[in-house]
Every structure is written in structure tokens, then in C-alpha cells.
mmCIF file of C-alpha atoms and ligand atoms in Angstrom:
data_model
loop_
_atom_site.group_PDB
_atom_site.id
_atom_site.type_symbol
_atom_site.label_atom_id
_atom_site.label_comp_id
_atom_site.label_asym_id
_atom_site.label_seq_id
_atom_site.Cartn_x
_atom_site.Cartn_y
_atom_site.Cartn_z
ATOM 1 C CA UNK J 58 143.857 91.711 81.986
ATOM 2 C CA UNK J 59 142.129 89.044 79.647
ATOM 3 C CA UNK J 60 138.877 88.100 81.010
ATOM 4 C CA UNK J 61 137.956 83.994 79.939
ATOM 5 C CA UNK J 62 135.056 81.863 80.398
ATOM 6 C CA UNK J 63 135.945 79.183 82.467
ATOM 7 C CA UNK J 64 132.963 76.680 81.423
ATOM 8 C CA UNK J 65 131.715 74.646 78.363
ATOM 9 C CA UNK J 66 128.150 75.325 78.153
ATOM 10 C CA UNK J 67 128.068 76.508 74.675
ATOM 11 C CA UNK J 68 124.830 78.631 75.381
ATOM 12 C CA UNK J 69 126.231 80.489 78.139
ATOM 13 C CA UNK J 70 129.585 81.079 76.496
ATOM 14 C CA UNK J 71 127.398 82.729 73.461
ATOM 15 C CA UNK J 72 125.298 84.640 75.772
ATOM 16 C CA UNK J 73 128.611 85.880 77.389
ATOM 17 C CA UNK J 74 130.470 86.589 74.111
ATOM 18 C CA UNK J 75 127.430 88.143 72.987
ATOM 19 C CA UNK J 76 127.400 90.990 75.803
ATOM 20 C CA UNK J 77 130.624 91.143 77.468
ATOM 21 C CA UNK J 78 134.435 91.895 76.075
ATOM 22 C CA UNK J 79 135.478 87.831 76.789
ATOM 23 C CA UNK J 80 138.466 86.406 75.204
ATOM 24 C CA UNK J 81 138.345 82.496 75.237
ATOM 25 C CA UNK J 82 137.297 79.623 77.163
ATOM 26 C CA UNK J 83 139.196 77.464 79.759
ATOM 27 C CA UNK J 84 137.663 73.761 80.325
ATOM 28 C CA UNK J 85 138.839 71.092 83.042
ATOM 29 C CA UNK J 86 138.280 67.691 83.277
ATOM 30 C CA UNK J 87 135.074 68.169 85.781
ATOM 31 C CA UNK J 88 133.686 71.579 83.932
ATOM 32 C CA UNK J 89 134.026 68.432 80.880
ATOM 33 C CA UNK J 90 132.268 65.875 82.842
ATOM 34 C CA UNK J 91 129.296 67.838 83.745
ATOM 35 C CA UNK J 92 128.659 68.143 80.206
ATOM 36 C CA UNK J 93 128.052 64.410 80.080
ATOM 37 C CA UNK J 94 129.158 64.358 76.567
ATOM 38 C CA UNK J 95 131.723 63.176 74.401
ATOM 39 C CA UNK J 96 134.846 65.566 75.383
ATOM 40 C CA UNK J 97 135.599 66.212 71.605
ATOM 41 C CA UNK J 98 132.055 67.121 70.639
ATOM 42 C CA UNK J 99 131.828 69.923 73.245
ATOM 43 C CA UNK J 100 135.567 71.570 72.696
ATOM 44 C CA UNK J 101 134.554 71.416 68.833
ATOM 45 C CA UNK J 102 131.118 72.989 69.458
ATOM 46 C CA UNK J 103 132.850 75.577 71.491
ATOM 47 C CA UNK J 104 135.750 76.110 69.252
ATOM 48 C CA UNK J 105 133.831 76.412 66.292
ATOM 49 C CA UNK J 106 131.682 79.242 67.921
ATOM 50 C CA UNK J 107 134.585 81.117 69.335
ATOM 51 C CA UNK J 108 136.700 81.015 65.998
ATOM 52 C CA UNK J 109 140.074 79.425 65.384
ATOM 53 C CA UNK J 110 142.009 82.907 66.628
ATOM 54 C CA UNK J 111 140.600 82.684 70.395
ATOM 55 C CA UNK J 112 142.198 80.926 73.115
ATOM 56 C CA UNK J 113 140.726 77.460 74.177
ATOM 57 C CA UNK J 114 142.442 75.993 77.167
ATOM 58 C CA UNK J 115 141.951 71.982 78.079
ATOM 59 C CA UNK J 116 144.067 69.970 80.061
ATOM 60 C CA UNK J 117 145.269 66.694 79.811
ATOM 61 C CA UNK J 118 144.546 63.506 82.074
ATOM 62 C CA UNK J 119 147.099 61.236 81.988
ATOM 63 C CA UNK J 120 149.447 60.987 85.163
ATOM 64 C CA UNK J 121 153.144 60.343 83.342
ATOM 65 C CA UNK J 122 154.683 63.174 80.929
ATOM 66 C CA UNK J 123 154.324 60.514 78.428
ATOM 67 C CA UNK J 124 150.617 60.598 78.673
ATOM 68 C CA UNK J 125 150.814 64.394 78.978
ATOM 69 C CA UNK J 126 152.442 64.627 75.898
ATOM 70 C CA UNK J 127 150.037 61.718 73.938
ATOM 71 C CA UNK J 128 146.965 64.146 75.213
ATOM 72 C CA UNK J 129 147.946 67.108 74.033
ATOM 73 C CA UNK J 130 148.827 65.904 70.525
ATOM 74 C CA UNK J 131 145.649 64.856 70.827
ATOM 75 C CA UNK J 132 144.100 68.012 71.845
ATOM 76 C CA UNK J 133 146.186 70.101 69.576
ATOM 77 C CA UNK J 134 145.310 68.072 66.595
ATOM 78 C CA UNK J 135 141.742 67.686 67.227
ATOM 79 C CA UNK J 136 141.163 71.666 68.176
ATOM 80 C CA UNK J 137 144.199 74.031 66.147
ATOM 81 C CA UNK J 138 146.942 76.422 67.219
ATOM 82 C CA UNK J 139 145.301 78.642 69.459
ATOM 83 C CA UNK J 140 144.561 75.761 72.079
ATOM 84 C CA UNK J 141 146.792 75.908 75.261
ATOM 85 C CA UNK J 142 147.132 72.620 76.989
ATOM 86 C CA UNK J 143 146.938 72.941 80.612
ATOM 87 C CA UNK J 144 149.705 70.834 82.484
ATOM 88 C CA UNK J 145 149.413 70.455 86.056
ATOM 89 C CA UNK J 146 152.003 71.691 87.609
ATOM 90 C CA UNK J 147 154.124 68.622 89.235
ATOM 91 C CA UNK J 148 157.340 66.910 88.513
ATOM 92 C CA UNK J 149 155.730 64.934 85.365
ATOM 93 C CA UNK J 150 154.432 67.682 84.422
ATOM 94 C CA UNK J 151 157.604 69.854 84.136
ATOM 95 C CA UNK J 152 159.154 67.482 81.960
ATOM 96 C CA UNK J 153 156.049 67.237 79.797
ATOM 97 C CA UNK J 154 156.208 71.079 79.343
ATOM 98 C CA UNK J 155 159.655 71.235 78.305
ATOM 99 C CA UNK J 156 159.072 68.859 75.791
ATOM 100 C CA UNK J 157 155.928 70.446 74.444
ATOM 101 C CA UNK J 158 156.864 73.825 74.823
ATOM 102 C CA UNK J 159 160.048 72.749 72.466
ATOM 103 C CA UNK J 160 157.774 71.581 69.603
ATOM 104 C CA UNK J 161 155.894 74.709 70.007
ATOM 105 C CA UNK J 162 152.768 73.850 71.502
ATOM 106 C CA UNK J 163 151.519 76.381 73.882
ATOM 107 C CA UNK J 164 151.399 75.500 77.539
ATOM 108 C CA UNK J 165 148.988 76.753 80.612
ATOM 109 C CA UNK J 166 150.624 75.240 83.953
ATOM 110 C CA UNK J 167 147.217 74.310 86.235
ATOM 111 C CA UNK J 168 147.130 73.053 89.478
ATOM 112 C CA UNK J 169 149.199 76.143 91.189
ATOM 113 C CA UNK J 170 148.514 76.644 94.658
ATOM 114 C CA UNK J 171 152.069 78.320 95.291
ATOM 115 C CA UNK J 172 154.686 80.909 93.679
ATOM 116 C CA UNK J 173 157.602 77.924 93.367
ATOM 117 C CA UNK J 174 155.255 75.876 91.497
ATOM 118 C CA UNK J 175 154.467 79.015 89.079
ATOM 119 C CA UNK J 176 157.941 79.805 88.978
ATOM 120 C CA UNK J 177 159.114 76.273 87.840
ATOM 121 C CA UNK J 178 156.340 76.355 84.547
ATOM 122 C CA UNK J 179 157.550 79.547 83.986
ATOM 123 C CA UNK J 180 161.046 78.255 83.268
ATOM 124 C CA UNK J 181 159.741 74.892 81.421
ATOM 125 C CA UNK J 182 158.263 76.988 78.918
ATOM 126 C CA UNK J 183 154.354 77.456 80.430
ATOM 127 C CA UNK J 184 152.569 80.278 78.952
ATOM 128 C CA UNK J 185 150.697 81.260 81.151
ATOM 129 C CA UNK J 186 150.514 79.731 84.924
ATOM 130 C CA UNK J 187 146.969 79.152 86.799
ATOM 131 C CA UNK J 188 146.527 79.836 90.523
ATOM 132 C CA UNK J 189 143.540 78.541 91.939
ATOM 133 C CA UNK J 190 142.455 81.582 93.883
ATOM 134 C CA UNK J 191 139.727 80.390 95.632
ATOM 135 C CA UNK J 192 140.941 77.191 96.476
ATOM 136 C CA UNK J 193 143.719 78.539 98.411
ATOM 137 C CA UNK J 194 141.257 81.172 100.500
ATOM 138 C CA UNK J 195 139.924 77.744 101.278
ATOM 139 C CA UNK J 196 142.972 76.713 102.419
ATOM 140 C CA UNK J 197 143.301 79.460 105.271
ATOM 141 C CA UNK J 198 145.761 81.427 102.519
ATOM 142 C CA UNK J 199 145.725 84.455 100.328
ATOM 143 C CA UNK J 200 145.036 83.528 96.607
ATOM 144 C CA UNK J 201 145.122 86.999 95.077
ATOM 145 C CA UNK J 202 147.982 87.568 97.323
ATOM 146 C CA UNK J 203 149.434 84.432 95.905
ATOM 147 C CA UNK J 204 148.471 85.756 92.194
ATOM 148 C CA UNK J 205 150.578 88.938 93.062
ATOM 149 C CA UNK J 206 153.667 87.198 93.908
ATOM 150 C CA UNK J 207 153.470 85.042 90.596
ATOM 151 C CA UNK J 208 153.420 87.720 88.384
ATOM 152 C CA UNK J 209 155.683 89.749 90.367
ATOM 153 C CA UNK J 210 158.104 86.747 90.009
ATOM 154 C CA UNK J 211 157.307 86.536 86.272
ATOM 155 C CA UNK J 212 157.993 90.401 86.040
ATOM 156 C CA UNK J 213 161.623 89.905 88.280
ATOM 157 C CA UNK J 214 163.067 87.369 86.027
ATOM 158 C CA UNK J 215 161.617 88.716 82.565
ATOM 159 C CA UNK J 216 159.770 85.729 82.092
ATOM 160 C CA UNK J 217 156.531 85.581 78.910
ATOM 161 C CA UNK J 218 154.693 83.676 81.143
ATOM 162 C CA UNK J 219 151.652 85.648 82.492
ATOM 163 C CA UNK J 220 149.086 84.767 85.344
ATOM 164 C CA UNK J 221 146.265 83.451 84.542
ATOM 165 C CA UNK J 222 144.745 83.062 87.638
ATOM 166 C CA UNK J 223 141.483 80.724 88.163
ATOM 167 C CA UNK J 224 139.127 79.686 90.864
ATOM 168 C CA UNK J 225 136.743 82.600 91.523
ATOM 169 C CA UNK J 226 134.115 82.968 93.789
ATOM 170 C CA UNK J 227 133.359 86.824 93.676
ATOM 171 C CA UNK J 228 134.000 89.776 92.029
ATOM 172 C CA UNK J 229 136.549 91.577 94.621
ATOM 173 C CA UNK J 230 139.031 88.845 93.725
ATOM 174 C CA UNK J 231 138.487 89.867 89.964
ATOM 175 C CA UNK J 232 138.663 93.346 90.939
ATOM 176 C CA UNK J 233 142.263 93.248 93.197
ATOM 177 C CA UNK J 234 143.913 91.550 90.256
ATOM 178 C CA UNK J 235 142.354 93.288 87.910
ATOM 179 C CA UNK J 236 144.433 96.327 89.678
ATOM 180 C CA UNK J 237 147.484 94.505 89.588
ATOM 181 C CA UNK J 238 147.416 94.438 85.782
ATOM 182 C CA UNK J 239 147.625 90.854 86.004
ATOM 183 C CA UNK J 240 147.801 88.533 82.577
ATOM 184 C CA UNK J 241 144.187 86.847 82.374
ATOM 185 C CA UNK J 242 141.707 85.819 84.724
ATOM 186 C CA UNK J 243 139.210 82.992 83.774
ATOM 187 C CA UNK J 244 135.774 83.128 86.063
ATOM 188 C CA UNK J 245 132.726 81.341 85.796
ATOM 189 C CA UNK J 246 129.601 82.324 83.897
ATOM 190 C CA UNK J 247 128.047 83.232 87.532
ATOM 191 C CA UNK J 248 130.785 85.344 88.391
ATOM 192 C CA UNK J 249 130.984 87.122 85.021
ATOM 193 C CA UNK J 250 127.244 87.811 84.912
ATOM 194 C CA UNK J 251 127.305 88.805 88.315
ATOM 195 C CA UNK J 252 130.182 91.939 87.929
ATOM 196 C CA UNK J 253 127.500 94.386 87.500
ATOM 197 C CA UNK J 254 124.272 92.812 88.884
ATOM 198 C CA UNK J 255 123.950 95.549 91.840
ATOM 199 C CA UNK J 256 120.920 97.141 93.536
ATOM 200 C CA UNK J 257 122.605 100.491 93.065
ATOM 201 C CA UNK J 258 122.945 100.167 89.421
ATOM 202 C CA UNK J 259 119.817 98.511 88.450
ATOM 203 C CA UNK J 260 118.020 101.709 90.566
ATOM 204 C CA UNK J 261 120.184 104.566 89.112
ATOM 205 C CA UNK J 262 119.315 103.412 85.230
ATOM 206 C CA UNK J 263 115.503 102.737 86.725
ATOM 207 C CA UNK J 264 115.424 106.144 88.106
ATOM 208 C CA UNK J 265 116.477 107.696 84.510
ATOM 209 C CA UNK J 266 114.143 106.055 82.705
ATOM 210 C CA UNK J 267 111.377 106.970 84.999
ATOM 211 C CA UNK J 268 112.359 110.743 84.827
ATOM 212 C CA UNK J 269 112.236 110.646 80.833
ATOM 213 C CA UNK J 270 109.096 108.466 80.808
ATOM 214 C CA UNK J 271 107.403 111.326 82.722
ATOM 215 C CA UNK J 272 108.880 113.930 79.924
ATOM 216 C CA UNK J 273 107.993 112.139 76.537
ATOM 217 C CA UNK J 274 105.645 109.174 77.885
ATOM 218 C CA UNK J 275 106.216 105.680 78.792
ATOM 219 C CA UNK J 276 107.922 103.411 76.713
ATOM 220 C CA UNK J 277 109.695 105.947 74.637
ATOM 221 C CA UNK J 278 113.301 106.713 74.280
ATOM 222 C CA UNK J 279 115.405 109.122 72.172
ATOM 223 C CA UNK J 280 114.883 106.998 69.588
ATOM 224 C CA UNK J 281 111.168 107.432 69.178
ATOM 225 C CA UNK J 282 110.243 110.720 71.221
HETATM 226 C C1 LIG V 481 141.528 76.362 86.351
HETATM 227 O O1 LIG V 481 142.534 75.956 85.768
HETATM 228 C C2 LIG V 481 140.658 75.474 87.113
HETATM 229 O O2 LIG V 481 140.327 74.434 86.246
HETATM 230 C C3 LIG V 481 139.358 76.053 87.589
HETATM 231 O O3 LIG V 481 139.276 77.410 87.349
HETATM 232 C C4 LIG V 481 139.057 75.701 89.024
HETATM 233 O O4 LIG V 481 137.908 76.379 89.431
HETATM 234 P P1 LIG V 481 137.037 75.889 90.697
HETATM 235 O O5 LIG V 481 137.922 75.984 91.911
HETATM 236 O O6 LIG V 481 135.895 76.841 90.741
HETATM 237 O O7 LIG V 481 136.636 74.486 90.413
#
């Protein structure tokens, strides 16, 4: 399973990159706004820190496939090949994938809150398809659940698409589709950071280095004793 940034704060997408095994950065219209920046000038900031060979995912605005399409010329043009537009996943947006997807331009279907939706990108060409996981627990429904039956669809009718499933607000989500052998998830920099912040693991390495402390003296490690 890929493991993305979902965020645009280009100092805690290097901090991430710098410690964990990340590979890309997803971006939405809001994760955008709260930048309160020129859209362009953050994507470039981030994509020229990531490299041109990692995945950036932003998604287009505008309501008709048309507009779809006129975006994510735009995006494509403004941030290279690896960028994955993300096309919500309605009826516009169907026909906006098939036509993008024909000219080669790779496609992450957003807005999926069930299996049909993820089923119909799959078939207009979507890369990868984006359950909101969260979003749906919110909704009195099972969004890793829901993440299962995608892929298991995917899997069924030898579809390339692969989940890519968003929307998290803890670490057992992660975890269950991390299991699954899912495609990607994309989590905040909260929930990334906070996959191994636990008491029990903080303790056991405290513990060590108190016990070798009291052998060689404190501060010193097998480096120095
Ligand atoms: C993914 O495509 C979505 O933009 C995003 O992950 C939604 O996350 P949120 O429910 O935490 O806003």
C-alpha cells in the first residue's frame, strides 16, 4: 500500500518525506484554500520539492466535463506527467474521464462514498478511485468496509484501477486496509505523525537507553562508549 500526504504545507510534507517512506501528495480544493495562496505557487513549491517522478494529485473545480477537462489541461501543463487529476465521481465527471483518460492523462476519481460510483471510474479509465473513509463512518456506514468492496470489485473484473482511499481520522483505519493490501492510502500529516506516537513505545526505547546510560554513562551511545 502507497502511503501519501494528503496536505500542502510544504514544511510538513518535507518533515514527512524526510522521516517516513511517503510517496506523493494529494491536495483538494479546501486543503488549497487554507493555504491562502495562489493555487499554482503552492502545487509548484510542492512539486518542485517532491521531484517530477512522484505522484501529485489535484482536482479540478469546474462543474461541466467541459470545465473538467479545461482544468486539468491546466493542471497537467502547469505541474508534468506524474500529476493525477482528481475527478469527482458524478455523471460529468464520467464523461470528463473518458475523455481524459483517452489523451492519456492520468485520472484519480474523488468524491466516492459507494462501490457503484468506484466501479463506474474504474471503467471510464480512473486510475485510481478515492473513498472518503471517514466521511462515510460519519455517515452511520463502514468506510474501510466500503474500501474493501472497491478493490475487491477492481480485483473481480481485472480492472488497473487501485483504491486509493482518503479521509482518515486514525490509525486503525490505516491499519485494516493496510491488511487488505489495498492500492494507496493518503492521510493527513496528524495521522501520519501520529502511527507510532504511543506511550508503550516512547517507554520501551526510554527504558533502553536508561539501562545503557547506567553501563557506559549518560549521554553516550555505541557510537562514543
Ligand atoms: C480526498 O480525495 C479528499 O480530498 C480528502 O482526503 C478528504 O479528507 P477529509 O475528509 O479529512 O477532509
Amino acid at each position: 500500500m502507497k502511503l501519501i500526504i494528503d496536505d500542502a504545507h510544504i514544511e510538513q510534507i518535507k518533515e514527512l518525506y524526510e522521516y517516513y517512506p511517503v510517496d506523493g501528495v494529494t491536495t483538494n480544493p479546501t486543503i488549497l484554500a487554507k493555504s491562502g495562496r495562489n493555487p499554482y505557487e503552492v502545487l509548484h513549491e510542492i512539486r518542485d520539492f517532491i521531484g517530477a517522478d512522484a505522484e501529485l494529485h489535484v482536482q479540478v473545480i469546474a462543474r461541466t466535463a467541459t470545465g473538467m477537462i479545461a482544468d486539468a489541461h491546466r493542471i497537467v501543463k502547469e505541474l508534468g506527467d506524474n500529476t493525477y487529476v482528481k475527478i469527482p465521481s458524478i455523471q460529468e465527471g464520467f464523461k470528463a474521464m473518458r475523455i481524459l483518460k483517452n489523451e492519456g492523462i492520468s485520472i484519480t476519481a474523488t468524491a466516492i462514498y459507494t462501490p457503484l460510483q468506484a466501479f463506474l471510474a474504474a471503467k471510464s479509465g480512473a486510475s485510481y478511485a478515492a473513498p472518503y473513509i471517514n466521511r462515510i463512518d460519519n455517515m452511520g456506514y463502514d468506510g474501510v468496509e466500503i474500501a474493501r468492496h472497491i478493490h475487491d470489485i477492481f480485483k473481480n473484473n481485472n480492472f488497473k484501477a487501485e483504491v486509493l482511499a482518503a479521509s482518515f481520522k486514525n490509525s486503525q483505519q490505516l491499519l485494516e486496509l493496510a491488511e487488505y493490501g489495498i492500492g494507496a492510502s493518503t492521510a493527513s500529516p496528524d495521522v501520519i505523525f501520529a502511527l507510532v506516537k504511543n506511550e508503550a513505545i516512547t517507554s520501551a526505547i526510554n527504558q533502553f537507553i536508561s539501562d545503557f546510560e547506567g553501563l557506559v554513562g549518560n549521554g553516550k551511545t555505541m557510537a562514543d562508549c
